[in-house]
Amino acid sequence: MDQINPEHNSIGWIGTGIMGVPMCGHLIRAGYRVFVFNRTKEKAGELLNKGANWCDSPVEVARRSDVVFTIVGYPDDVREVYFGKEGVFAEPVSDRIFVDMTTTEPAIAGEIYEKALACDCFSLDAPVSGGDVGAVKGELSIMVGGDKEIFDLVKPLLGLFGKNIVYQGKAGCGQHAKMCNQITVAGVMIGICENLIYCKRAGLDFHTMLRSVGSGAASSWLLDNLGPRIMEGDYNPGFFVEHFIKDMEIALDESRRMGIDLPGLELVKSLYERASALGHGRLGTQALLLALEDFCGDEKRGYKEV
Amino acid sequence: MDQINPEHNSIGWIGTGIMGVPMCGHLIRAGYRVFVFNRTKEKAGELLNKGANWCDSPVEVARRSDVVFTIVGYPDDVREVYFGKEGVFAEPVSDRIFVDMTTTEPAIAGEIYEKALACDCFSLDAPVSGGDVGAVKGELSIMVGGDKEIFDLVKPLLGLFGKNIVYQGKAGCGQHAKMCNQITVAGVMIGICENLIYCKRAGLDFHTMLRSVGSGAASSWLLDNLGPRIMEGDYNPGFFVEHFIKDMEIALDESRRMGIDLPGLELVKSLYERASALGHGRLGTQALLLALEDFCGDEKRGYKEV
């Protein structure tokens, strides 16, 4: 492949969740012939209605597509999609490009890369940031690892999903960059939620406090965007607690493997696990506040009543 | 006083440190007659050269000024300035306004407020954010507690120091808002420094990582501003480690008093104490990275050699 275009190339899509559906929709809108697989077929319904072709397995997707995108849930799901009995590598293929957009272990990205190379294929790891809203708008941030030439070849397709598309280095580097993102988010989240707990107890008005704190050294995207939602008692997910826990686990596993300790991330993960144990796994990451209030033994849950 | 102007009013200034000198300079430039005291007279030299009048004690400043600003170091310094043997309240005064701009305990703000009221004076607590650069430029963020009418009266003076001047509520609320700021900063700082430790170990290029992480959900003022300084090995203080420790101690004491736990802040404070124990108390807050690397048992200090 010298270039990828709707006239000559078919695209495969594996994983039609909250992110996958709108992302794959952009490919269909761009005129590509798309082959879709998902563990739960019903979730692909919207895409099939728009003209996507159903496949019964990942390997069938790989057989019928030149470029295969995957965006599934957990590292084990990625392994199953690639190395499972009906995974994309279950039959001999060649001259394919695999792009895993799941946030997963950097080591898996390396395994996929090696396996792809061994059968004259290529792969990229390309996790995203920006949530379902970013996916719908085509405004995701995409962090890419793999061979630079393959990145250049696939970049126009990634451009259908995202705005900020950055080549981070060799296979796994996309995943590492995503870990940097999530490690930072963890710290910012505890800073924000502890602020809000203090703010409430001190009797300050949240919006007035935000006028001081939200524009200087303490300012952040998350304070601006999640702060007001927390104060309104809105815990609807932009990004699920349980998925964030998965990301933090990956980052901590990688850190240990690299011989470093991240005590802040350890603490934040333990608080998110507390949120999950309280039944908040499918709430948005702002539910860290509920875990902190539980930690404080505060009987009030959330800030709705303030 | 109905209004404050250089023709009719004299201003007192107590505390001529890294913040106080440029702030007081703005008052002199605006044409005010200024009376200055500092524990170490030499540090007031620049202001005296510009025309400020020296006083031998806080009480002398109070005697000769209509509005007295104080910005000193630690809570005990504030107590000494207000309630000490030669403190501003050591002699009967009336019709004065005291504005404490030190970041200090909300309870002290309340004590000053009560004492001021009892002698027909007024007080505001008005801690700032924005560092020495903000002080020089007159672009500080100022968080104010006290009576609203007094805030309105003093606001034009505060406007000489700051841009974002917000009335936060009754006496102590300025200090509480500052605590909200510092609690948030603590979380953001650990998120950033743990990111950078991971980034380095994973072999990512910092600036490339920042292109992905610095513009989305993980973005923050501190990542943009301190991240590059850390990577260049620049630990010069914008804000001293030892002063940040003081602020975190105040926030934690207040939190305990209010019956809440802030585990993130506890952790970050302990790491900054580690930085201080390593001899980094007079470095900038980005030296949290050095404490984390020590925590990791990493023999490399800082990122200069990357």
Coordinates of C-alpha atoms in Angstrom, one line a residue:
Chain A
M1 CA 0.0 0.0 0.0
D2 CA 1.3 3.4 -1.0
Q3 CA -1.7 5.2 0.2
I4 CA -5.1 4.3 1.5
N5 CA -8.3 5.4 -0.2
P6 CA -11.9 4.4 -0.4
E7 CA -11.6 3.3 -4.0
H8 CA -9.0 0.6 -3.4
N9 CA -9.0 -0.3 0.3
S10 CA -11.4 -2.0 2.7
I11 CA -11.3 -1.2 6.4
G12 CA -11.9 -3.6 9.2
W13 CA -13.4 -2.6 12.6
I14 CA -13.3 -4.7 15.7
G15 CA -15.0 -3.3 18.8
T16 CA -18.2 -1.3 18.5
G17 CA -18.6 0.2 22.0
I18 CA -19.1 3.8 23.0
M19 CA -16.0 4.8 21.2
G20 CA -15.9 2.4 18.3
V21 CA -19.3 3.2 16.9
P22 CA -18.8 6.9 16.3
M23 CA -15.2 6.3 15.1
C24 CA -16.1 3.6 12.6
G25 CA -19.0 5.9 11.5
H26 CA -16.5 8.4 10.3
L27 CA -14.9 5.8 8.1
I28 CA -18.2 4.9 6.5
R29 CA -19.0 8.5 6.0
A30 CA -15.7 8.9 4.3
G31 CA -16.8 6.3 1.7
Y32 CA -14.8 3.3 2.9
R33 CA -16.1 -0.3 2.6
V34 CA -16.1 -1.4 6.2
F35 CA -16.1 -4.9 7.8
V36 CA -17.2 -5.1 11.4
F37 CA -17.0 -7.6 14.2
N38 CA -18.0 -7.2 17.8
R39 CA -18.5 -9.8 20.6
T40 CA -22.1 -8.6 21.0
K41 CA -23.5 -8.2 17.5
E42 CA -26.4 -5.9 18.6
K43 CA -24.0 -3.2 19.5
A44 CA -22.9 -3.1 15.8
G45 CA -26.5 -2.5 14.6
E46 CA -26.1 1.2 14.0
L47 CA -23.0 0.6 11.8
L48 CA -24.6 -2.2 9.9
N49 CA -27.6 0.0 9.2
K50 CA -25.2 2.6 7.8
G51 CA -23.8 0.0 5.4
A52 CA -21.0 -1.8 7.3
N53 CA -20.6 -5.5 6.6
W54 CA -20.8 -8.0 9.4
C55 CA -18.1 -10.6 10.0
D56 CA -18.4 -13.5 12.4
S57 CA -14.9 -13.3 13.8
P58 CA -11.8 -11.1 14.0
V59 CA -10.0 -13.4 11.5
E60 CA -12.8 -12.9 9.0
V61 CA -12.4 -9.1 9.4
A62 CA -8.6 -9.5 8.8
R63 CA -9.3 -11.7 5.7
R64 CA -11.5 -9.1 4.1
S65 CA -9.8 -5.8 5.1
D66 CA -6.5 -4.0 4.3
V67 CA -6.4 -2.0 7.4
V68 CA -7.9 -3.3 10.7
F69 CA -8.8 -1.1 13.6
T70 CA -9.4 -2.6 17.0
I71 CA -10.8 -0.8 20.1
V72 CA -12.0 -3.1 22.7
G73 CA -12.1 -3.2 26.6
Y74 CA -9.4 -4.9 28.6
P75 CA -5.9 -6.2 27.8
D76 CA -7.3 -9.8 27.7
D77 CA -9.8 -8.7 25.1
V78 CA -7.0 -7.3 23.0
R79 CA -5.1 -10.6 23.3
E80 CA -8.3 -12.6 22.3
V81 CA -8.9 -10.4 19.3
Y82 CA -5.3 -10.8 18.1
F83 CA -4.1 -14.1 19.3
G84 CA -7.3 -16.0 20.1
K85 CA -8.6 -19.1 18.3
E86 CA -10.5 -16.8 15.9
G87 CA -8.2 -13.9 16.3
V88 CA -6.8 -11.8 13.4
F89 CA -3.7 -13.9 13.3
A90 CA -5.5 -17.3 13.3
E91 CA -5.1 -17.6 9.5
P92 CA -2.1 -16.6 7.4
V93 CA -2.5 -13.0 6.2
S94 CA -0.1 -10.6 4.7
D95 CA 0.2 -7.0 3.7
R96 CA -2.3 -5.9 6.3
I97 CA -2.0 -3.0 8.8
F98 CA -3.4 -3.5 12.3
V99 CA -4.1 -0.5 14.4
D100 CA -5.0 -1.1 18.1
M101 CA -6.7 1.9 19.6
T102 CA -7.5 0.2 22.9
T103 CA -5.7 1.6 25.9
T104 CA -3.7 -1.5 26.8
E105 CA -0.3 -2.8 28.0
P106 CA 2.7 -1.5 26.0
A107 CA 4.0 -5.1 26.0
I108 CA 0.9 -6.2 24.0
A109 CA 1.6 -3.6 21.5
G110 CA 5.1 -5.1 21.1
E111 CA 3.8 -8.6 20.8
I112 CA 1.3 -7.5 18.1
Y113 CA 4.1 -5.6 16.3
E114 CA 6.4 -8.7 16.3
K115 CA 3.7 -11.1 15.2
A116 CA 2.6 -8.7 12.4
L117 CA 6.1 -8.3 11.1
A118 CA 6.6 -12.0 11.1
C119 CA 3.7 -12.4 8.6
D120 CA 4.6 -9.4 6.4
C121 CA 2.1 -7.2 8.1
F122 CA 2.4 -4.0 10.1
S123 CA 0.9 -2.7 13.3
L124 CA 0.4 0.6 15.2
D125 CA -0.6 1.2 18.8
A126 CA -2.8 4.2 18.8
P127 CA -4.7 4.8 22.0
V128 CA -6.9 7.9 22.3
S129 CA -8.0 10.5 24.7
G130 CA -11.1 12.7 24.5
G131 CA -13.9 10.4 25.4
D132 CA -17.1 9.7 23.6
V133 CA -17.7 13.4 22.8
G134 CA -14.3 13.5 21.1
A135 CA -15.0 10.4 19.2
V136 CA -18.4 11.7 17.9
K137 CA -16.9 15.1 16.9
G138 CA -13.7 13.5 15.4
E139 CA -11.6 15.5 17.8
L140 CA -9.8 12.8 19.7
S141 CA -6.1 13.1 20.7
I142 CA -4.3 10.1 19.3
M143 CA -0.9 8.8 20.5
V144 CA 0.8 6.5 18.1
G145 CA 3.6 4.0 18.4
G146 CA 5.1 1.8 15.6
D147 CA 7.0 2.4 12.4
K148 CA 7.0 6.0 11.3
E149 CA 6.3 5.1 7.6
I150 CA 3.2 3.1 8.6
F151 CA 2.1 6.0 10.8
D152 CA 2.4 8.4 7.8
L153 CA 0.4 6.0 5.7
V154 CA -2.4 5.6 8.2
K155 CA -2.5 9.2 9.4
P156 CA -5.2 10.3 7.0
L157 CA -7.5 7.7 8.4
L158 CA -6.6 8.7 12.0
G159 CA -7.4 12.2 10.9
L160 CA -11.0 11.1 10.5
F161 CA -11.2 10.4 14.3
G162 CA -8.9 12.9 15.8
K163 CA -7.3 16.4 15.7
N164 CA -4.2 16.0 17.7
I165 CA -2.4 13.0 16.1
V166 CA 1.2 12.6 17.4
Y167 CA 3.8 9.9 16.5
Q168 CA 5.3 9.0 19.8
G169 CA 8.0 6.5 18.7
K170 CA 8.4 2.7 18.3
A171 CA 5.8 0.1 19.1
G172 CA 4.3 0.6 22.6
C173 CA 5.2 4.3 22.7
G174 CA 1.6 5.2 21.9
Q175 CA 0.5 3.2 25.0
H176 CA 3.3 4.7 27.1
A177 CA 2.2 8.2 26.2
K178 CA -1.4 7.3 27.1
M179 CA -0.1 6.1 30.5
C180 CA 1.6 9.5 30.9
N181 CA -1.8 11.1 30.2
Q182 CA -3.6 8.9 32.7
I183 CA -1.0 9.3 35.5
T184 CA -1.4 13.0 35.1
V185 CA -5.2 12.8 35.2
A186 CA -5.0 10.8 38.4
G187 CA -3.1 13.5 40.2
V188 CA -5.3 16.3 38.8
M189 CA -8.4 14.4 39.8
I190 CA -7.4 14.0 43.5
G191 CA -6.3 17.6 43.6
I192 CA -9.7 18.7 42.3
C193 CA -11.8 16.4 44.4
E194 CA -10.0 17.2 47.7
N195 CA -10.3 20.9 46.8
L196 CA -14.1 20.5 46.4
I197 CA -14.4 18.6 49.7
Y198 CA -12.5 21.3 51.5
C199 CA -14.4 24.1 49.7
K200 CA -17.8 22.7 50.8
R201 CA -16.8 22.1 54.4
A202 CA -15.2 25.6 54.6
G203 CA -18.5 27.1 53.4
L204 CA -17.1 28.7 50.3
D205 CA -19.3 29.2 47.2
F206 CA -17.9 26.8 44.6
H207 CA -18.3 29.1 41.6
T208 CA -16.7 32.0 43.5
M209 CA -13.8 29.8 44.6
L210 CA -13.5 28.7 40.9
R211 CA -13.2 32.3 39.8
S212 CA -10.0 32.5 41.9
V213 CA -8.6 29.0 41.5
G214 CA -9.7 28.2 38.0
S215 CA -7.6 30.8 36.2
G216 CA -4.1 30.7 37.8
A217 CA -1.5 28.2 38.8
A218 CA -4.1 25.6 39.9
S219 CA -6.1 25.8 36.6
S220 CA -6.7 22.6 34.6
W221 CA -9.0 21.3 31.9
L222 CA -10.5 18.8 34.4
L223 CA -11.2 21.5 37.1
D224 CA -13.0 23.5 34.4
N225 CA -14.9 20.6 33.0
L226 CA -15.6 18.2 35.8
G227 CA -15.6 20.6 38.8
P228 CA -19.0 22.1 37.9
R229 CA -20.5 18.7 37.1
I230 CA -19.4 17.4 40.6
M231 CA -21.0 20.4 42.2
E232 CA -24.3 19.8 40.4
G233 CA -24.2 16.1 41.5
D234 CA -23.8 15.0 37.9
Y235 CA -21.8 11.7 37.9
N236 CA -22.7 10.6 34.4
P237 CA -19.8 9.0 32.7
G238 CA -17.5 10.9 30.3
F239 CA -15.1 8.1 31.1
F240 CA -16.0 5.1 33.3
V241 CA -14.4 4.6 36.8
E242 CA -13.8 0.9 35.9
H243 CA -12.0 1.8 32.7
F244 CA -9.8 4.3 34.5
I245 CA -9.0 1.6 37.1
K246 CA -7.8 -0.6 34.3
D247 CA -5.6 2.1 32.9
M248 CA -4.1 2.9 36.3
E249 CA -3.4 -0.9 36.8
I250 CA -1.5 -1.0 33.5
A251 CA 0.5 2.1 34.4
L252 CA 1.4 0.7 37.8
D253 CA 2.3 -2.7 36.4
E254 CA 4.5 -1.0 33.8
S255 CA 6.1 1.3 36.5
R256 CA 7.0 -1.7 38.7
R257 CA 8.4 -3.4 35.6
M258 CA 10.6 -0.3 35.0
G259 CA 11.6 -0.1 38.6
I260 CA 9.8 3.0 39.6
D261 CA 7.2 3.8 42.3
L262 CA 4.3 6.1 41.7
P263 CA 2.9 6.6 45.2
G264 CA 0.3 9.2 44.0
L265 CA -1.1 6.9 41.4
E266 CA -1.2 4.0 43.9
L267 CA -3.2 6.1 46.3
V268 CA -5.6 7.4 43.6
K269 CA -6.1 3.9 42.2
S270 CA -7.0 2.6 45.7
L271 CA -9.6 5.4 46.0
Y272 CA -11.1 4.6 42.7
E273 CA -11.3 0.9 43.8
R274 CA -13.2 2.2 46.8
A275 CA -15.5 4.0 44.4
S276 CA -16.0 0.8 42.5
A277 CA -16.6 -1.2 45.7
L278 CA -19.3 1.4 46.5
G279 CA -21.0 0.5 43.3
H280 CA -19.8 3.4 41.2
G281 CA -17.8 1.5 38.6
R282 CA -20.1 2.7 35.8
L283 CA -20.1 6.3 36.9
G284 CA -17.7 8.9 35.5
T285 CA -14.3 9.5 36.9
Q286 CA -15.6 12.5 38.9
A287 CA -17.0 9.8 41.2
L288 CA -13.6 9.9 42.9
L289 CA -15.3 12.5 45.1
L290 CA -17.8 9.9 46.4
A291 CA -14.9 7.6 47.4
L292 CA -13.2 10.5 49.2
E293 CA -16.3 11.4 51.1
D294 CA -16.7 7.8 52.0
F295 CA -13.1 7.8 53.1
C296 CA -13.8 10.9 55.3
G297 CA -16.7 9.1 56.8
D298 CA -18.9 11.9 55.5
E299 CA -22.5 10.7 55.4
K300 CA -23.3 13.2 52.6
R301 CA -22.9 11.7 49.2
G302 CA -22.1 14.2 46.5
Y303 CA -22.7 17.9 46.5
K304 CA -26.2 18.0 45.1
E305 CA -27.7 19.3 48.4
V306 CA -25.2 22.1 48.9
Chain B
M1 CA -13.0 56.6 54.8
D2 CA -15.3 56.8 51.8
Q3 CA -12.6 56.2 49.3
I4 CA -8.8 55.8 49.4
N5 CA -6.6 58.1 47.4
P6 CA -3.0 59.3 47.4
E7 CA -4.0 62.8 48.3
H8 CA -5.7 61.9 51.6
N9 CA -4.4 58.5 52.7
S10 CA -1.1 57.0 53.8
I11 CA -0.4 53.4 53.4
G12 CA 1.5 51.0 55.7
W13 CA 3.5 48.0 54.5
I14 CA 4.8 45.3 56.7
G15 CA 6.9 42.6 55.1
T16 CA 9.4 43.3 52.3
G17 CA 10.2 39.9 51.0
I18 CA 10.2 38.6 47.4
M19 CA 6.5 39.4 47.1
G20 CA 6.2 42.5 49.4
V21 CA 8.9 44.6 47.6
P22 CA 7.3 44.6 44.1
M23 CA 3.7 44.9 45.6
C24 CA 4.6 47.9 47.8
G25 CA 6.5 49.4 44.8
H26 CA 3.2 49.6 42.9
L27 CA 1.7 51.7 45.7
I28 CA 4.6 54.1 45.7
R29 CA 4.4 54.4 41.9
A30 CA 0.7 55.2 42.3
G31 CA 1.7 58.2 44.4
Y32 CA 0.9 57.0 47.9
R33 CA 2.9 58.0 50.9
V34 CA 4.1 54.7 52.3
F35 CA 5.3 53.6 55.8
V36 CA 7.4 50.5 55.8
F37 CA 8.5 48.0 58.4
N38 CA 10.4 44.8 58.0
R39 CA 12.2 42.5 60.5
T40 CA 15.3 42.8 58.4
K41 CA 15.6 46.5 57.5
E42 CA 18.1 45.9 54.6
K43 CA 15.4 44.1 52.6
A44 CA 13.4 47.3 52.6
G45 CA 16.3 49.3 51.1
E46 CA 14.9 49.3 47.6
L47 CA 11.6 50.7 48.8
L48 CA 13.2 53.3 51.0
N49 CA 15.3 54.5 48.0
K50 CA 12.0 54.9 46.1
G51 CA 10.7 57.2 48.9
A52 CA 9.0 54.9 51.4
N53 CA 9.4 56.0 55.1
W54 CA 10.9 53.6 57.5
C55 CA 9.1 52.7 60.8
D56 CA 10.8 50.9 63.7
S57 CA 7.8 48.6 64.5
P58 CA 4.5 47.4 63.2
V59 CA 2.7 49.6 65.7
E60 CA 4.5 52.7 64.3
V61 CA 3.3 51.7 60.8
A62 CA -0.3 51.4 62.2
R63 CA 0.0 54.8 63.9
R64 CA 1.0 56.6 60.7
S65 CA -1.1 54.8 58.1
D66 CA -4.8 54.6 57.2
V67 CA -4.5 51.2 55.4
V68 CA -1.9 48.7 56.5
F69 CA -0.9 45.8 54.3
T70 CA 1.0 42.8 55.8
I71 CA 2.7 40.0 53.9
V72 CA 5.1 38.0 56.0
G73 CA 6.2 34.4 56.2
Y74 CA 4.6 32.0 58.6
P75 CA 1.5 32.1 60.8
D76 CA 3.6 32.9 63.9
D77 CA 5.0 35.9 62.0
V78 CA 1.5 37.1 61.3
R79 CA 0.6 36.7 65.0
E80 CA 3.7 38.7 66.0
V81 CA 3.0 41.5 63.6
Y82 CA -0.6 41.9 64.8
F83 CA -0.6 40.7 68.4
G84 CA 3.1 41.0 69.4
K85 CA 4.6 43.4 72.0
E86 CA 5.1 46.0 69.2
G87 CA 2.3 44.6 66.9
V88 CA -0.2 46.8 65.2
F89 CA -2.7 46.4 68.0
A90 CA -0.1 47.3 70.7
E91 CA -1.5 50.8 70.9
P92 CA -5.1 52.0 70.6
V93 CA -5.8 52.8 67.0
S94 CA -9.1 53.4 65.2
D95 CA -10.5 53.9 61.7
R96 CA -7.7 51.8 60.2
I97 CA -8.0 49.0 57.7
F98 CA -5.6 46.0 58.0
V99 CA -5.1 43.8 55.0
D100 CA -3.2 40.6 55.6
M101 CA -1.9 39.2 52.3
T102 CA 0.1 36.4 53.9
T103 CA -1.1 32.9 53.2
T104 CA -2.0 31.9 56.8
E105 CA -4.5 30.1 59.0
P106 CA -8.1 31.1 58.4
A107 CA -8.5 31.2 62.2
I108 CA -5.9 34.0 62.4
A109 CA -7.9 36.0 59.9
G110 CA -10.9 35.6 62.2
E111 CA -8.8 36.8 65.3
I112 CA -7.6 39.8 63.4
Y113 CA -11.1 40.6 62.2
E114 CA -12.5 40.5 65.8
K115 CA -9.7 42.5 67.3
A116 CA -10.0 45.1 64.5
L117 CA -13.7 45.4 65.0
A118 CA -13.3 45.8 68.8
C119 CA -11.2 49.0 68.2
D120 CA -13.3 50.5 65.4
C121 CA -11.0 49.2 62.7
F122 CA -11.5 46.7 59.9
S123 CA -9.6 43.9 58.4
L124 CA -9.4 41.8 55.3
D125 CA -7.6 38.5 54.6
A126 CA -6.3 38.7 51.0
P127 CA -3.8 36.0 50.2
V128 CA -2.4 35.9 46.7
S129 CA -1.5 33.5 44.0
G130 CA 0.8 34.2 41.0
G131 CA 4.3 34.2 42.6
D132 CA 7.0 36.9 42.3
V133 CA 6.4 37.3 38.6
G134 CA 2.8 38.1 39.2
A135 CA 3.7 40.5 41.9
V136 CA 6.2 42.4 39.7
K137 CA 3.7 42.5 36.8
G138 CA 0.7 43.5 39.1
E139 CA -1.1 40.4 37.8
L140 CA -1.7 38.4 41.0
S141 CA -4.8 36.5 41.8
I142 CA -6.2 37.9 45.1
M143 CA -8.7 36.0 47.2
V144 CA -10.4 38.2 49.8
G145 CA -12.3 37.6 53.0
G146 CA -13.9 40.1 55.3
D147 CA -16.7 42.7 55.1
K148 CA -17.9 43.3 51.5
E149 CA -18.0 47.1 52.0
I150 CA -14.4 47.1 53.1
F151 CA -13.5 44.9 50.2
D152 CA -15.1 47.4 47.8
L153 CA -13.3 50.3 49.5
V154 CA -9.9 48.6 49.3
K155 CA -10.4 47.0 45.9
P156 CA -8.7 49.9 43.9
L157 CA -5.6 49.4 45.9
L158 CA -5.7 45.6 45.4
G159 CA -6.0 46.4 41.7
L160 CA -2.5 47.8 41.8
F161 CA -1.2 44.3 42.7
G162 CA -3.6 42.0 40.9
K163 CA -5.9 41.3 38.0
N164 CA -8.2 38.6 39.3
I165 CA -9.5 40.0 42.6
V166 CA -12.4 38.0 44.0
Y167 CA -14.4 38.6 47.2
Q168 CA -14.8 35.1 48.7
G169 CA -16.9 35.8 51.8
K170 CA -16.5 36.6 55.5
A171 CA -13.3 36.8 57.4
G172 CA -11.1 33.8 56.7
C173 CA -12.7 32.9 53.3
G174 CA -9.8 34.5 51.4
Q175 CA -7.5 32.1 53.3
H176 CA -9.9 29.1 52.7
A177 CA -10.0 29.9 48.9
K178 CA -6.2 30.0 48.9
M179 CA -6.2 26.5 50.6
C180 CA -8.5 25.3 47.8
N181 CA -5.9 26.6 45.4
Q182 CA -3.0 24.9 47.2
I183 CA -4.8 21.6 47.6
T184 CA -5.4 21.5 43.9
V185 CA -1.8 22.4 43.1
A186 CA -0.6 19.6 45.3
G187 CA -2.6 17.0 43.3
V188 CA -1.6 18.5 39.9
M189 CA 2.1 18.5 41.0
I190 CA 2.1 14.8 41.8
G191 CA 0.3 14.0 38.6
I192 CA 2.9 15.9 36.6
C193 CA 6.0 14.7 38.4
E194 CA 4.9 11.0 38.3
N195 CA 4.1 11.5 34.6
L196 CA 7.6 12.8 34.0
I197 CA 9.3 10.0 35.9
Y198 CA 7.3 7.4 33.9
C199 CA 7.9 9.3 30.6
K200 CA 11.7 9.3 31.1
R201 CA 11.8 5.6 32.1
A202 CA 9.6 4.6 29.2
G203 CA 12.0 6.3 26.9
L204 CA 9.5 8.8 25.5
D205 CA 10.6 12.2 24.3
F206 CA 9.2 14.7 26.8
H207 CA 8.2 17.4 24.3
T208 CA 6.5 14.8 22.0
M209 CA 4.6 13.4 25.0
L210 CA 3.6 16.9 26.0
R211 CA 2.2 17.5 22.5
S212 CA -0.3 14.7 23.2
V213 CA -0.9 15.1 26.9
G214 CA -0.6 18.9 27.2
S215 CA -3.7 19.8 25.2
G216 CA -6.4 17.5 26.3
A217 CA -8.0 16.2 29.5
A218 CA -4.7 16.1 31.3
S219 CA -3.7 19.7 30.5
S220 CA -3.0 22.2 33.2
W221 CA -1.2 25.4 33.8
L222 CA 1.5 23.7 35.9
L223 CA 2.2 21.0 33.2
D224 CA 2.7 23.7 30.6
N225 CA 4.8 25.9 32.9
L226 CA 6.8 23.7 35.2
G227 CA 7.0 20.5 33.0
P228 CA 9.5 22.0 30.6
R229 CA 11.5 23.5 33.5
I230 CA 11.8 20.1 35.2
M231 CA 13.0 18.6 32.0
E232 CA 15.7 21.2 31.6
G233 CA 16.8 20.6 35.2
D234 CA 15.7 24.1 36.2
Y235 CA 14.7 24.0 39.9
N236 CA 14.9 27.7 40.5
P237 CA 12.0 28.8 42.7
G238 CA 8.9 30.4 41.4
F239 CA 7.5 29.3 44.8
F240 CA 9.7 27.8 47.5
V241 CA 9.2 24.2 48.6
E242 CA 9.3 25.3 52.3
H243 CA 6.5 27.8 51.8
F244 CA 4.4 25.2 50.0
I245 CA 4.9 22.8 52.9
K246 CA 3.6 25.6 55.3
D247 CA 0.5 26.1 53.1
M248 CA -0.2 22.3 53.0
E249 CA 0.2 22.1 56.8
I250 CA -2.3 24.9 57.2
A251 CA -4.7 23.1 54.8
L252 CA -4.3 19.8 56.6
D253 CA -4.8 21.4 60.1
E254 CA -7.9 23.1 58.9
S255 CA -9.2 19.9 57.3
R256 CA -8.8 17.9 60.5
R257 CA -10.5 20.7 62.4
M258 CA -13.4 20.4 59.9
G259 CA -13.4 16.6 60.2
I260 CA -12.3 15.7 56.8
D261 CA -9.3 13.7 55.5
L262 CA -7.3 14.6 52.5
P263 CA -5.1 11.6 51.8
G264 CA -3.7 13.0 48.5
L265 CA -2.6 16.2 50.2
E266 CA -1.1 14.1 53.1
L267 CA 0.9 12.1 50.7
V268 CA 2.1 15.1 48.7
K269 CA 3.1 17.0 51.8
S270 CA 5.1 14.0 53.0
L271 CA 7.0 14.0 49.7
Y272 CA 7.7 17.7 49.9
E273 CA 9.0 17.1 53.4
R274 CA 11.3 14.5 51.8
A275 CA 12.4 17.1 49.3
S276 CA 13.1 19.5 52.2
A277 CA 15.0 16.8 54.1
L278 CA 17.1 16.3 51.0
G279 CA 18.1 20.0 51.2
H280 CA 15.7 21.3 48.6
G281 CA 13.6 23.6 50.8
R282 CA 14.6 26.7 48.9
L283 CA 14.1 25.2 45.5
G284 CA 10.9 25.7 43.5
T285 CA 7.9 23.4 44.0
Q286 CA 9.0 21.4 40.8
A287 CA 11.6 19.8 43.1
L288 CA 8.8 17.4 44.1
L289 CA 10.4 15.4 41.2
L290 CA 13.6 15.0 43.2
A291 CA 11.7 13.7 46.2
L292 CA 9.9 11.2 44.0
E293 CA 13.1 10.0 42.4
D294 CA 14.6 9.6 45.8
F295 CA 11.5 7.7 46.8
C296 CA 12.0 5.4 43.8
G297 CA 15.6 4.9 44.8
D298 CA 16.6 6.3 41.5
E299 CA 20.2 7.4 41.6
K300 CA 19.6 10.0 38.9
R301 CA 18.7 13.4 40.3
G302 CA 16.6 15.5 37.9
Y303 CA 16.3 15.2 34.2
K304 CA 19.2 17.3 33.0
E305 CA 21.1 14.4 31.5
V306 CA 18.2 13.1 29.5

